[in-house]
Structures are given as C-alpha cells and as structure tokens.
mmCIF file of C-alpha atoms and ligand atoms in Angstrom:
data_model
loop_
_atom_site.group_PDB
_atom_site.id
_atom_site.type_symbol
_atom_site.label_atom_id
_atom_site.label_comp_id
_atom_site.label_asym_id
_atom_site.label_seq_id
_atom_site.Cartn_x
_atom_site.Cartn_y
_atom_site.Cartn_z
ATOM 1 C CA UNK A 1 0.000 0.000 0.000
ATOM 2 C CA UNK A 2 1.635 3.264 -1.517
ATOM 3 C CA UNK A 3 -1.415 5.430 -0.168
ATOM 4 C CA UNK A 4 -3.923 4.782 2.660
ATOM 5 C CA UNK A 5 -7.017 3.416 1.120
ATOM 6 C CA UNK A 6 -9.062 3.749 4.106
ATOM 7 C CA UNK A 7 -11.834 1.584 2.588
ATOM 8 C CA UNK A 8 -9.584 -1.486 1.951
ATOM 9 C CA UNK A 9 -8.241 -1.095 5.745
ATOM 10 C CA UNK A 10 -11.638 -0.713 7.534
ATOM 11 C CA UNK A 11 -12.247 -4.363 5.716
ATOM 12 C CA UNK A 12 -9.155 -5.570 7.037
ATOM 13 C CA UNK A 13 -10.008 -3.997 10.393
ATOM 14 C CA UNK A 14 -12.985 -5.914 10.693
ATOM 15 C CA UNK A 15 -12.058 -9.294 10.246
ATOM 16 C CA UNK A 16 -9.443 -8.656 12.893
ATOM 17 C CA UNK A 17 -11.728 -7.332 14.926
ATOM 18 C CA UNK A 18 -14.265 -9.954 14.477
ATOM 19 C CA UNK A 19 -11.362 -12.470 15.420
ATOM 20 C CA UNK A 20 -10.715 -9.979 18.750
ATOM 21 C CA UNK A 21 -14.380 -10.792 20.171
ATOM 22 C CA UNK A 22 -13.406 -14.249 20.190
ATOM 23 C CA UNK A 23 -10.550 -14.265 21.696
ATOM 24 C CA UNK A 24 -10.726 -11.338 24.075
ATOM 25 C CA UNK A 25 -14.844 -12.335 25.238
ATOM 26 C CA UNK A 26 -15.365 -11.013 28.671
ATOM 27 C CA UNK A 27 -12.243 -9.779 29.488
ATOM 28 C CA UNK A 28 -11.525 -6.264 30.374
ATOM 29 C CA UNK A 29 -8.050 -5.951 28.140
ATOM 30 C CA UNK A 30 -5.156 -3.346 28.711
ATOM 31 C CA UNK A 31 -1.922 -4.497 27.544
ATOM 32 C CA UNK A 32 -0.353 -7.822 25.836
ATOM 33 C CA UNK A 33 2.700 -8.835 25.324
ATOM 34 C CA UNK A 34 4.713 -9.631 22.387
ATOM 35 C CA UNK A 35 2.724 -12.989 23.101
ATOM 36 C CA UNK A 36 -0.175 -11.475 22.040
ATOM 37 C CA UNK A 37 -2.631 -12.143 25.026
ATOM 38 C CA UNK A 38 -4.536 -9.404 26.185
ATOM 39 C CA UNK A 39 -4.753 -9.144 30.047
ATOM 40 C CA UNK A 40 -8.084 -9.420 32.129
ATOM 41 C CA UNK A 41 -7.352 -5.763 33.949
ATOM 42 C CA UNK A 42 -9.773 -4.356 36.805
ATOM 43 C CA UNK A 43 -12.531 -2.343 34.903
ATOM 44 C CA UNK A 44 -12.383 0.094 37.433
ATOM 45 C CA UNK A 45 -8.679 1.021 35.468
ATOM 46 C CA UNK A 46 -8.987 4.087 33.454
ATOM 47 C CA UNK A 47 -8.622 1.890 29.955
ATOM 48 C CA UNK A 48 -11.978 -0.372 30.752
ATOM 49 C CA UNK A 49 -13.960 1.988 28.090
ATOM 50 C CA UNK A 50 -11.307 1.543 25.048
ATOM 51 C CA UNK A 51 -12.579 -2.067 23.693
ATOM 52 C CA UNK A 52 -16.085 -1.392 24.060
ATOM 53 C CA UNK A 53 -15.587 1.761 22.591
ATOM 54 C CA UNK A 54 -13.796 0.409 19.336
ATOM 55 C CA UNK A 55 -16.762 -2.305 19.339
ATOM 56 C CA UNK A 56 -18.950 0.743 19.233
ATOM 57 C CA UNK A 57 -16.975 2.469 16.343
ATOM 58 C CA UNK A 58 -17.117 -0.780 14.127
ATOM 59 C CA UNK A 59 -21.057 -0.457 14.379
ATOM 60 C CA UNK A 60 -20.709 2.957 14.105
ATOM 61 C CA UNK A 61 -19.199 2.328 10.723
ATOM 62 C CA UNK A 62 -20.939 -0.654 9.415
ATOM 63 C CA UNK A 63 -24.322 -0.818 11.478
ATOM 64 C CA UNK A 64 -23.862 -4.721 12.335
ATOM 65 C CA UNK A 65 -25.572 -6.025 15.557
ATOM 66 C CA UNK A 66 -22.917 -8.461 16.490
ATOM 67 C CA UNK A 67 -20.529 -5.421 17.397
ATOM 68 C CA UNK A 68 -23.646 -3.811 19.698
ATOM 69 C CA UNK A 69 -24.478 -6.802 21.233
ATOM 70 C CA UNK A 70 -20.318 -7.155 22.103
ATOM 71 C CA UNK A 71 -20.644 -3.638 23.493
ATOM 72 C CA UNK A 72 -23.796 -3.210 24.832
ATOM 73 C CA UNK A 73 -23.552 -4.326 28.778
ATOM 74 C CA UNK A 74 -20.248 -2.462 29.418
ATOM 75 C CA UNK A 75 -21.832 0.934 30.499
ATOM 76 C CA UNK A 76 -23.684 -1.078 32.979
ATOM 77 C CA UNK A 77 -20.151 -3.079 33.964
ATOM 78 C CA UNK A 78 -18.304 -0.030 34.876
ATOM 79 C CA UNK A 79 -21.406 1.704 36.299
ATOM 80 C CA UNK A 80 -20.764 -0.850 39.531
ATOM 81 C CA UNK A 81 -17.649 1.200 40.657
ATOM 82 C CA UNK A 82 -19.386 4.349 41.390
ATOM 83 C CA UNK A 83 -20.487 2.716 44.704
ATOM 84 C CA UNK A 84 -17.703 -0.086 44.726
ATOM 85 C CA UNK A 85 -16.909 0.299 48.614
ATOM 86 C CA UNK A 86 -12.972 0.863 47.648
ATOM 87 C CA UNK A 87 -13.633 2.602 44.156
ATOM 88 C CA UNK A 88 -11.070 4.520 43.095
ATOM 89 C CA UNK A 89 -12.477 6.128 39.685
ATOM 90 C CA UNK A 90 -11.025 9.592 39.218
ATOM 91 C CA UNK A 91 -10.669 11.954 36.377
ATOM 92 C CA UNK A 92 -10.628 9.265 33.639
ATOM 93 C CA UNK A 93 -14.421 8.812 33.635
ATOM 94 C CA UNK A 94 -14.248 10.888 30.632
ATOM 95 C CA UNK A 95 -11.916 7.963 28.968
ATOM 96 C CA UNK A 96 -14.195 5.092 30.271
ATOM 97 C CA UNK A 97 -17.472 7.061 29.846
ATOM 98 C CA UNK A 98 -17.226 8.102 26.327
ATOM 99 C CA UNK A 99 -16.495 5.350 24.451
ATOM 100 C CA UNK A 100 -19.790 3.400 26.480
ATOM 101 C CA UNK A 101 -22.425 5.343 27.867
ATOM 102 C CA UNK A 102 -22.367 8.279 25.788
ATOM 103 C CA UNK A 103 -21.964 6.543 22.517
ATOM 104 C CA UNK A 104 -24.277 3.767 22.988
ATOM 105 C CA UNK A 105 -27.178 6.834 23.887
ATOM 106 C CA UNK A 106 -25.512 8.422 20.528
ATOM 107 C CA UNK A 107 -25.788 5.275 18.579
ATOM 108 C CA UNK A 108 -29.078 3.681 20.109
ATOM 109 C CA UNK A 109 -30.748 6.658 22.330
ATOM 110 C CA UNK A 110 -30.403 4.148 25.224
ATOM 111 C CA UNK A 111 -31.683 6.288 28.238
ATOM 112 C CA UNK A 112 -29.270 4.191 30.867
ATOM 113 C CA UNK A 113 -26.072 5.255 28.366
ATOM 114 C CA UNK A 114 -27.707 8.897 28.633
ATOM 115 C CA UNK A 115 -28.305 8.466 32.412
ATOM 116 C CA UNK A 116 -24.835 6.712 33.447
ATOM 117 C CA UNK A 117 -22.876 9.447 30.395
ATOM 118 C CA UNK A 118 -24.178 12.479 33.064
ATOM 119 C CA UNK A 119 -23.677 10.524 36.123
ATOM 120 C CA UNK A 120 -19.614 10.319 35.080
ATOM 121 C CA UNK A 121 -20.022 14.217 33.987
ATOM 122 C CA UNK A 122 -21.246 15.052 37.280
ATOM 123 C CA UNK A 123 -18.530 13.165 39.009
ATOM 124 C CA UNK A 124 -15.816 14.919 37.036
ATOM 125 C CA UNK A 125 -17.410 18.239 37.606
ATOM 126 C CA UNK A 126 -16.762 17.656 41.372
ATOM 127 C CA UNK A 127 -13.591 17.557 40.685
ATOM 128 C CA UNK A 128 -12.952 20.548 39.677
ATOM 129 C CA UNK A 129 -10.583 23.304 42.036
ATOM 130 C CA UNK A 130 -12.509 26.487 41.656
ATOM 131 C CA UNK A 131 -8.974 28.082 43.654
ATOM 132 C CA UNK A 132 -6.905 26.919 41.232
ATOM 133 C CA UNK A 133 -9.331 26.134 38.132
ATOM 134 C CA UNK A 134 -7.719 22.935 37.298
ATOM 135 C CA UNK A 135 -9.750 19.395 37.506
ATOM 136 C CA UNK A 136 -8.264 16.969 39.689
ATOM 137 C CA UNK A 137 -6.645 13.988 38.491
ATOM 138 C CA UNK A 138 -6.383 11.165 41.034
ATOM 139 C CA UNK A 139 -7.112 10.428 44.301
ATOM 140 C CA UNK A 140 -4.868 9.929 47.612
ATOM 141 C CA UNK A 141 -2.537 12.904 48.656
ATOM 142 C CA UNK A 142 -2.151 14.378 44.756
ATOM 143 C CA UNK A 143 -5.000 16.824 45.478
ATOM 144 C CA UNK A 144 -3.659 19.624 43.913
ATOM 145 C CA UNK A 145 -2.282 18.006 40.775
ATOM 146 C CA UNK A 146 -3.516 18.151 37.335
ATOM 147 C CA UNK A 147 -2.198 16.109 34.147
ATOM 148 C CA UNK A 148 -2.439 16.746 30.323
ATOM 149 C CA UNK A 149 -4.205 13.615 29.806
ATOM 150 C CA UNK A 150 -7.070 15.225 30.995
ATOM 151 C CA UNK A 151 -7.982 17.173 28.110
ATOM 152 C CA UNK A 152 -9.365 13.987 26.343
ATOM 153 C CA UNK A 153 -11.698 13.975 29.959
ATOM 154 C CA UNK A 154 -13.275 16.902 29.437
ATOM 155 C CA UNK A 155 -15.177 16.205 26.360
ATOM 156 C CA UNK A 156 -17.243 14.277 28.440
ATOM 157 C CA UNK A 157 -18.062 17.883 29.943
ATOM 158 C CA UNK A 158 -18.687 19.496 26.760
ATOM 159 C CA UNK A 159 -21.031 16.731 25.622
ATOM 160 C CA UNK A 160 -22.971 16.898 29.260
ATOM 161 C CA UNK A 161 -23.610 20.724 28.592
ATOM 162 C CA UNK A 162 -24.717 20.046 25.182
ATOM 163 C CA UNK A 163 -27.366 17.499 26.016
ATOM 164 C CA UNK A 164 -28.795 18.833 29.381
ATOM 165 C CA UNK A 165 -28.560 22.454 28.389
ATOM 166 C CA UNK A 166 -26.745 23.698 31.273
ATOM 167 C CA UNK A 167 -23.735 25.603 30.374
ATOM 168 C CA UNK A 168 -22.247 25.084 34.059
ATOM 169 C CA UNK A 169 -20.515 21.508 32.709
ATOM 170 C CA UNK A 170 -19.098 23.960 29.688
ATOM 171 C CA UNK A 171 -17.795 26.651 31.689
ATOM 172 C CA UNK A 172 -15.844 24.018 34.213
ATOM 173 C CA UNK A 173 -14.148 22.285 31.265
ATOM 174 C CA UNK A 174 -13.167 25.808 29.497
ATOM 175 C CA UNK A 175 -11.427 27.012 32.420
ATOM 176 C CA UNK A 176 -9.513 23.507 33.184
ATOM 177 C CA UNK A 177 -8.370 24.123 29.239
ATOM 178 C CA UNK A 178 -7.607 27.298 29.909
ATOM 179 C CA UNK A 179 -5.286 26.620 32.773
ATOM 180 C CA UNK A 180 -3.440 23.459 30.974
ATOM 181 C CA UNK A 181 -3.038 26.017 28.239
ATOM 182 C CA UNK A 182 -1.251 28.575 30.713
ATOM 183 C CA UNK A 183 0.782 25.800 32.840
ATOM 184 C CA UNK A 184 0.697 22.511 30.428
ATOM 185 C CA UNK A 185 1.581 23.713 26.799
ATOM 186 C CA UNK A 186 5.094 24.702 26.709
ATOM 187 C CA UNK A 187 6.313 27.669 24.223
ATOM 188 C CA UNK A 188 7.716 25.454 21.792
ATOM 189 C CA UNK A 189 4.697 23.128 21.809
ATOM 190 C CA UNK A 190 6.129 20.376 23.393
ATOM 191 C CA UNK A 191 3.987 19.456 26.912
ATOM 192 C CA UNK A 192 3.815 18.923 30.499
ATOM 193 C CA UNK A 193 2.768 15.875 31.761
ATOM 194 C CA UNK A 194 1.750 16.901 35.459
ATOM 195 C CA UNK A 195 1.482 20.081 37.090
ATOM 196 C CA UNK A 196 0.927 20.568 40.154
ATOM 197 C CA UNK A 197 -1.170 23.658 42.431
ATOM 198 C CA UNK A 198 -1.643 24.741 45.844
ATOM 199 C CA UNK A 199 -5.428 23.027 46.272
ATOM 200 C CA UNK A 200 -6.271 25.794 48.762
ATOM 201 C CA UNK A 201 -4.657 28.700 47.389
ATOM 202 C CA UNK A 202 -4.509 27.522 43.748
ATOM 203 C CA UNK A 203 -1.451 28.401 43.000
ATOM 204 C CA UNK A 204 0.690 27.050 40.098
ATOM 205 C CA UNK A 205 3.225 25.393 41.925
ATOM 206 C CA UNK A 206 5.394 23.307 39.287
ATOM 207 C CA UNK A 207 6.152 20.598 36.820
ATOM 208 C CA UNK A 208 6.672 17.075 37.987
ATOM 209 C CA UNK A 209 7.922 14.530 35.631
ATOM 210 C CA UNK A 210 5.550 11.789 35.184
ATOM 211 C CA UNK A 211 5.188 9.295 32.337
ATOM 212 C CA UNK A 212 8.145 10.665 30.442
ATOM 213 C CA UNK A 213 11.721 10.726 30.999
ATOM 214 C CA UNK A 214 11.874 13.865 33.105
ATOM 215 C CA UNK A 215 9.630 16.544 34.271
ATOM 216 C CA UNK A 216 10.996 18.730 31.480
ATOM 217 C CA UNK A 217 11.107 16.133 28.514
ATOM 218 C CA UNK A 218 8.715 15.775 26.155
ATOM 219 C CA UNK A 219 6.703 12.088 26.466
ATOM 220 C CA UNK A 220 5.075 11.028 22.926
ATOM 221 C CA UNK A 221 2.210 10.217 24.874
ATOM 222 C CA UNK A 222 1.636 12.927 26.761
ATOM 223 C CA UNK A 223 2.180 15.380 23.656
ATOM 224 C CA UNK A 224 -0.645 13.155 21.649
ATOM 225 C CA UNK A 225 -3.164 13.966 24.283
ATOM 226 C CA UNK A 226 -2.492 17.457 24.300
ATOM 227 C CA UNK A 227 -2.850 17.465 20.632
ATOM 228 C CA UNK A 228 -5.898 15.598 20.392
ATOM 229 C CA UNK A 229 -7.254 17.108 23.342
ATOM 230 C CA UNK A 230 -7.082 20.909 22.368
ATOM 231 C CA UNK A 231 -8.161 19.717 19.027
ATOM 232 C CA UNK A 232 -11.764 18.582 20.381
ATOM 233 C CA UNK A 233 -11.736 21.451 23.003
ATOM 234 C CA UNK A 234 -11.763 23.753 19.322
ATOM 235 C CA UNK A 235 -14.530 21.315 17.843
ATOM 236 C CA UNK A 236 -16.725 21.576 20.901
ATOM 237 C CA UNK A 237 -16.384 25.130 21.584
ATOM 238 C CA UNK A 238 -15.328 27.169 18.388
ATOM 239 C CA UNK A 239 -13.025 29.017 20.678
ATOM 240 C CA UNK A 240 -9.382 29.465 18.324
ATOM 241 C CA UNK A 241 -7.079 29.658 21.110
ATOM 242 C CA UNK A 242 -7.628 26.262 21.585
ATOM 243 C CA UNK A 243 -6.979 24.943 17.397
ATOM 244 C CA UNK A 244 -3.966 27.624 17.884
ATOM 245 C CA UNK A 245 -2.750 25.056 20.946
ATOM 246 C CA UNK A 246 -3.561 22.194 19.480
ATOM 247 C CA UNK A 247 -1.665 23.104 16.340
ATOM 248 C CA UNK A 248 1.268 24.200 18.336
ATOM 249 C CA UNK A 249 1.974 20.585 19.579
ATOM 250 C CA UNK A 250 0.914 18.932 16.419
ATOM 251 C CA UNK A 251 4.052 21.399 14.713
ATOM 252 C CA UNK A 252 6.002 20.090 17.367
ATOM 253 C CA UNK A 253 5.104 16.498 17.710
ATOM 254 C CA UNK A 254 5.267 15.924 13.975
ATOM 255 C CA UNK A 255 8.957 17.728 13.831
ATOM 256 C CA UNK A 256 10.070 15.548 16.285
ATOM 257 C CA UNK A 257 8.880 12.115 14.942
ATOM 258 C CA UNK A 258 11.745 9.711 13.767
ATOM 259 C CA UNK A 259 11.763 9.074 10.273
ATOM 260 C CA UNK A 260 9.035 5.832 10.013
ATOM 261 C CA UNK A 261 6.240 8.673 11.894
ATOM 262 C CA UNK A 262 6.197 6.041 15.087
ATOM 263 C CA UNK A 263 7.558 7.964 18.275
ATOM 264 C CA UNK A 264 9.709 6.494 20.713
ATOM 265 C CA UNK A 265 8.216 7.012 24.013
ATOM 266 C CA UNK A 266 10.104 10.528 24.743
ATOM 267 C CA UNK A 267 10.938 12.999 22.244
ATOM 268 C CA UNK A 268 13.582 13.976 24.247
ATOM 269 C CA UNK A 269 15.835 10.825 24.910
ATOM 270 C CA UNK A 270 19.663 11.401 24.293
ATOM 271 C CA UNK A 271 19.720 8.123 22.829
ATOM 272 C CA UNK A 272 16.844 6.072 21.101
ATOM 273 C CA UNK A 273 19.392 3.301 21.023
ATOM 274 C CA UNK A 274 17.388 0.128 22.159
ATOM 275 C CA UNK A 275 14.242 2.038 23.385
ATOM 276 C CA UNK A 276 11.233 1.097 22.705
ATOM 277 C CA UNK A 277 8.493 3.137 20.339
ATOM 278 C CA UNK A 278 5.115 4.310 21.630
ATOM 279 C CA UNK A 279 2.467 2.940 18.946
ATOM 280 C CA UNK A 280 0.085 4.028 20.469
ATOM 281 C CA UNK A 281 1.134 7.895 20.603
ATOM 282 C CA UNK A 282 0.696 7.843 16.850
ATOM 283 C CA UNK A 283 -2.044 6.262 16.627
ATOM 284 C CA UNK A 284 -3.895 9.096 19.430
ATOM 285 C CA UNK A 285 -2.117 11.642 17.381
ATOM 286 C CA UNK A 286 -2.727 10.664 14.193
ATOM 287 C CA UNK A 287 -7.008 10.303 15.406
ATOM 288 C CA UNK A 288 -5.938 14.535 16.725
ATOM 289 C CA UNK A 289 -5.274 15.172 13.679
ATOM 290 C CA UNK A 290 -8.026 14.533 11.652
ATOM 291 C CA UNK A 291 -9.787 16.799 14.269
ATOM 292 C CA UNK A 292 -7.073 19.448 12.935
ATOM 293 C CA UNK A 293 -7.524 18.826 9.608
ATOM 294 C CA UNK A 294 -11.346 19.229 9.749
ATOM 295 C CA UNK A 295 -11.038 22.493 12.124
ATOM 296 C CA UNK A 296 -8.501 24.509 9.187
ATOM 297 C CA UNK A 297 -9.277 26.228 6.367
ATOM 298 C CA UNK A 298 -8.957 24.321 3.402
ATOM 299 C CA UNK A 299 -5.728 25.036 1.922
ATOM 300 C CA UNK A 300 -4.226 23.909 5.246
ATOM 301 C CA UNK A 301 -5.857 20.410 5.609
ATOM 302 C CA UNK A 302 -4.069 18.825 3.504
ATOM 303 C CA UNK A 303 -1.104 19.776 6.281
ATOM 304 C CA UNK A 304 -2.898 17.797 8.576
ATOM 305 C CA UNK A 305 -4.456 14.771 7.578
ATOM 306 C CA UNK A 306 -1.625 13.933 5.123
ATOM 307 C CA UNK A 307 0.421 14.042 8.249
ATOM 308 C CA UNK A 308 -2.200 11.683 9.828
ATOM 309 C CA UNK A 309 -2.131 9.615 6.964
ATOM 310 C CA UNK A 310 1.671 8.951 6.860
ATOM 311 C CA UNK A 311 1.592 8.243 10.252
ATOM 312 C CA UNK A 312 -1.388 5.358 9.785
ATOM 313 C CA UNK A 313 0.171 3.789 6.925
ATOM 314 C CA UNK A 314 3.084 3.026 8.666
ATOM 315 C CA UNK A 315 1.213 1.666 11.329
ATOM 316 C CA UNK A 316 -0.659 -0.496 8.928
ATOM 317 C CA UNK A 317 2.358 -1.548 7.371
ATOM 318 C CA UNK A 318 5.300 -1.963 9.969
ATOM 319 C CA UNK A 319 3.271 -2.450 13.949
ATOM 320 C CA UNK A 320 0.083 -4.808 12.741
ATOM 321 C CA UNK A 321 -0.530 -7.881 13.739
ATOM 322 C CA UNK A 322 -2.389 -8.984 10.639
ATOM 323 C CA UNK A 323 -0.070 -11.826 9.730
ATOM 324 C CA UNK A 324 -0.717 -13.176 13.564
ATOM 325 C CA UNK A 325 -4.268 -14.301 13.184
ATOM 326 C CA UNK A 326 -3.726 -15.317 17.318
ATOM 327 C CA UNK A 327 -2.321 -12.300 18.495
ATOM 328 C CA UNK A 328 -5.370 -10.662 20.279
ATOM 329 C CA UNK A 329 -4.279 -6.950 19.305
ATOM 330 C CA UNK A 330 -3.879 -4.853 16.022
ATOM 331 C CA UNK A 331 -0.911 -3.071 16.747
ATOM 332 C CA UNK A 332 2.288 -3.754 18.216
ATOM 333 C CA UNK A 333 5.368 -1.364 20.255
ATOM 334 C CA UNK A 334 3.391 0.315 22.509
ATOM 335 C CA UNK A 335 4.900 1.606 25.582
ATOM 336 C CA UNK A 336 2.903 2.495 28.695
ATOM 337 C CA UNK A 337 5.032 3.453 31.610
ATOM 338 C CA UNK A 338 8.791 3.195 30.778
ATOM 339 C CA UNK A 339 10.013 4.800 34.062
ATOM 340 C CA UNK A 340 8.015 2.388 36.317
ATOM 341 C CA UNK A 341 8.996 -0.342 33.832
ATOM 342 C CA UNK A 342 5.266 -1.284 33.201
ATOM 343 C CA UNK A 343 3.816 -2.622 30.283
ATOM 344 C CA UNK A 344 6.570 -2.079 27.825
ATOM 345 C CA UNK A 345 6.812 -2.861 23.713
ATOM 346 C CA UNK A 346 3.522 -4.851 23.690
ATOM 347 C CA UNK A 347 0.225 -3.424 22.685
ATOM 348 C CA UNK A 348 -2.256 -1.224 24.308
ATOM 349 C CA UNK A 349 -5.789 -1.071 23.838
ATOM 350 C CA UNK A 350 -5.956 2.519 23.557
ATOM 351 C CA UNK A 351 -3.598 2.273 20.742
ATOM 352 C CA UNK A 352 -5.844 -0.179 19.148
ATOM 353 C CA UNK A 353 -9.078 2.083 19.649
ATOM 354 C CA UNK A 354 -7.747 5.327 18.138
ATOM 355 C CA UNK A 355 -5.749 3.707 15.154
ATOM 356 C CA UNK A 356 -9.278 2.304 14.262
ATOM 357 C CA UNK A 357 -11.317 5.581 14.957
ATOM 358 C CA UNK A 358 -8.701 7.101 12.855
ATOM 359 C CA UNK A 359 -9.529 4.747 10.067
ATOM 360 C CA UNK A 360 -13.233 5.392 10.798
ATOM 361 C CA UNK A 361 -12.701 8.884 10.796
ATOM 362 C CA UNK A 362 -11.467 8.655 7.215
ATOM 363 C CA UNK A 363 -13.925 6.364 6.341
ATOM 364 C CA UNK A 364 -16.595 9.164 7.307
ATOM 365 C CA UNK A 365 -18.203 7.717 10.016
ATOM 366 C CA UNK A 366 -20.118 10.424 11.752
ATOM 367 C CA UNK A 367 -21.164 9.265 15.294
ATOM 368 C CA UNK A 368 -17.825 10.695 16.638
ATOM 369 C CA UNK A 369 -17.147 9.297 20.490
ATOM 370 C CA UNK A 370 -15.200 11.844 21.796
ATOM 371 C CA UNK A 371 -15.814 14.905 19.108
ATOM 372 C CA UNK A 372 -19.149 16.616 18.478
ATOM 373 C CA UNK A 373 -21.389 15.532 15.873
ATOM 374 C CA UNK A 374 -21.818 18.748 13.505
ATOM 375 C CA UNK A 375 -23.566 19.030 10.332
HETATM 376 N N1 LIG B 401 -3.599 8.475 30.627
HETATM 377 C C1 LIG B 401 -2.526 7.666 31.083
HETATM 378 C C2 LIG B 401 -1.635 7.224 30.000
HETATM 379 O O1 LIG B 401 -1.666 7.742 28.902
HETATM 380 O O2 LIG B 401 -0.858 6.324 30.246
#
C-alpha cells in the first residue's frame, strides 16, 4: 500500500476485529505482550472503556448487531464502581465514559447510556478546584495536581452541557483548558505531563515529571493527548485559542517524529538506542489530527491529515498484527510506563481504539465518540 485506502483497511479492520471478540470475550483488556494475550485488567482502570468503545466504532461504521451486542452491557459493567466500597475512579471517567455510555445513547438513544454518560459528567465536575481552576486527576494525597491527559476527559463535559442544556458543565471544562493552556503547553509546543497547584490557594506550583523521561522532557504520549485534546476542546467550543494550541503541539510532535512517523516514548531521549516506540502515541495523534484537519481552512488540511495519513500507513504496514491471526491486538510497540517499567513494547488497547477511529474517521463515520457531531 503506496497510499492509505481507508476503505480497503476498515475491511481488514474488521475481520481482525471480528477475530478480537473471540478471543478477548469477557475480558476487560489493557496491555499484551509480544505474546499477544490481552490481560483481564480491573474495569475500574482508566482503559476499561477503550474495547467497548472500538466495538462501538465498528457499528458505528458498518451498522452490524454483532458489534452492539459485544458492546452493549459495558456501560452497565463499569457503572458498579461508582459505589464499589474501595472505588477509586477519578478523572478518567471521561476515557471510560465516552467510548460506552455516551456513545451507545448516541448510537441507540439508550436512556441508561444517557443516564450513566451524566452521572460520570457530574462526578468529574466535582472535581474541579474552583482556587486553582484545574480538575483533579487522582485520588490519595495528589489533590492539587492536574495532568495533560485530561484534556481527552473533558469532552465528556462538553457533551454533558450540550445534552442537558446547562452551560455550568461547559464553563468548568473551558477554564480547566484554559489553565493546561497557561501551565501545560510549553512555548515550543512540546507538553507537560503533570502540574501541580496549591489546592487551597490555587497556586501554580510546578512541573513534575511523570510518564516521560523527566519533568521537562517531552513524552510522545503525553504530547498526543495534548494534541488531540485541544483539538476537540476547538470542535466543541469554536473558541481558536484552543486549534492555535492544538496546532502548536501537532508542529512540534510531527517535527520531532523519527523518520518511520512512530515515536519512541520521549521525544527527548539522548539516545533512542534500544528504546522502545510508543504505537500508540501515533495512533492518538494521528485520530488529533483529523480533528485538525477538519477544524482549518482548506488550503491547510491537507497539512494535517496527510500528516495523519503517513503516520497510519506506517502503522498499517510496519506495527500490525495482521499476519498473527492469534495475536489478540492490532498493533504492536506500545509503551505504557517506561520509568516504572510497566507494560513495555507490547500493545495497548488505547492504541488499538484510536488507530481504528482514525480509520473510521477517514472512512466518514459520523457518530464521533469523543468529538461533536456537527452538520
Ligand atoms: N492516561 C494515562 C496514560 O496515557 O498512560
């Protein structure tokens, strides 16, 4: 394949996919190894929403039961940990909410997916620091910290305001974007991962390395969500400091990509020598993108989604699995905490989900999970 034909790939998607509900059935997968089994994680982890989300996108895009019938119960699933006596759900209902409750109302008009979508919006808005206008991220002693990942959270906010009519979900989410883009988007568009405040004061107090290398590297990861993040805040809210943002990091993300368009997991190692790629930072970037690419003016798109493109196809071509008809994922070299040596060069189901909403995306498939629907 010389060019992406997106049409040809969503077929190939689906018969992998159609293997995946086979082999993956009940279980709540997060990361395999370069054995190819996906684990059974707690689905009170922040990637529980991922598979049933990318079930949701392949009906999305072809309208066949079988992939609603896979998804259907997981809204009700995570639902449990709300009042699980030692729940620890935190910021990341967006990610888990999303890609269930909100687009099985969105695909069906289920009034439990409506019902459980604002029940996870309400929880994140109590998160939110008025003093320091900043959502929390997790729970312990990190009460005053906030983390870049969050952006992709927030949508969940956006859609809440949208369907209930009360702007109050809006205006919490705008000033958490507003803040990241103050304390979490560097000046040369690279990001940081955590930042931390003074929860009673509010006060910015500093960056604190995290996922990446070192509180002032630049993890592929972290940059991705940034991207994609301040790319939906700009879809949801027409506001074009946020496109401005997310085009910043997309400059800089894309400049710093090695030459097959796959990142290692920091931009800013001194060596890549025998590190190990992030697939799934491309694929969440490449998914960002598109966003981009539909939010410019025309004689910039092309900027955009051909950067998305290049970045698919070799994903398609050079991290598949499609010649392993066992191995339970689609891609491959995904890296998800290199500093706390966990889950290293395997695959990641969030990698999985936004490689194919990327393909959906360019497919034209409309019911968008995390993006408004607009005309
Ligand atoms: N949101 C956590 C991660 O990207 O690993």
């Amino acid at each position: 394949m010389d060019r992406l034909n997106a049409a040809e790939l969503m077929a190939r998607v689906e018969a992998k996919v159609d293997r995946m509900i086979g082999q993956i059935g009940d279980k709540c997968p997060h990361f395999a190894g370069k054995e190819g089994v996906y684990d059974n994680t707690s689905l009170e982890w922040w990637t529980s929403g991922f598979w049933p989300g990318l079930l949701w996108v392949m009906h999305g895009v072809t309208g066949k039961a079988h992939y609603k019938e896979a998804a259907w119960h997981w809204d009700e699933r995570l639902e449990r940990w709300f009042i699980a006596p030692d729940g620890q759900l935190h910021h990341d209902v967006g990610f888990q909410f999303l890609p269930t409750a909100v687009i099985k109302y969105k695909e069906t008009g289920d009034k439990d997916g409506l019902r459980r979508g604002l029940e996870a919006a309400n929880y994140l808005a109590g998160r939110f620091n008025p003093a320091g206008n900043f959502i929390r991220a997790w729970n312990g002693d990190r009460i005053g910290w906030a983390i870049v990942d969050c952006m992709m959270n927030i949508p969940l906010l956006f859609w809440a305001s949208e369907i209930s009519q009360d702007p109050r979900f809006k205006h919490i989410a705008m000033r958490h974007a507003d803040t990241a883009l103050r304390v979490s988007v560097r000046d040369d568009g690279s990001v940081n991962h955590i930042v931390s405040f003074d929860p009673e004061s509010g006060e910015f107090i500093e960056a604190i390395g995290g996922q990446g290398l070192a509180a002032d590297s630049a993890w592929s990861r972290g940059t991705a969500w940034g991207l994609h993040g301040f790319a939906l805040a700009y879809r949801w809210t027409g506001e074009v400091r946020y496109l401005n943002a997310a085009k910043r990091i997309a400059h800089y993300f894309l400049a710093a990509l090695p030459e097959d368009s796959v990142p290692y997991w920091d931009f800013r190692l001194e060596s890549t020598d025998g590190e190990p790629r992030d697939s799934s930072a491309a694929a969440i970037a490449a998914s960002g993108l598109l966003e981009i690419a539909e939010s410019v003016p025309a004689a910039e798109r092309s900027l955009y989604a051909g950067a998305a493109e290049r970045i698919l196809l070799s994903l398609t071509e050079r991290y598949a699995t499609w010649d392993l008809p066992a191995h339970e994922a689609i891609l491959t070299a995904a890296t998800g905490h290199r500093p706390a040596g966990n889950f290293i060069d395997g695959s990641l189901i969030y990698g999985d989900y936004y490689y194919v909403e990327a393909i959906a995306k360019l497919c034209g498939w409309r019911s968008r999970v995390f993006a408004p629907v607009r005309a």
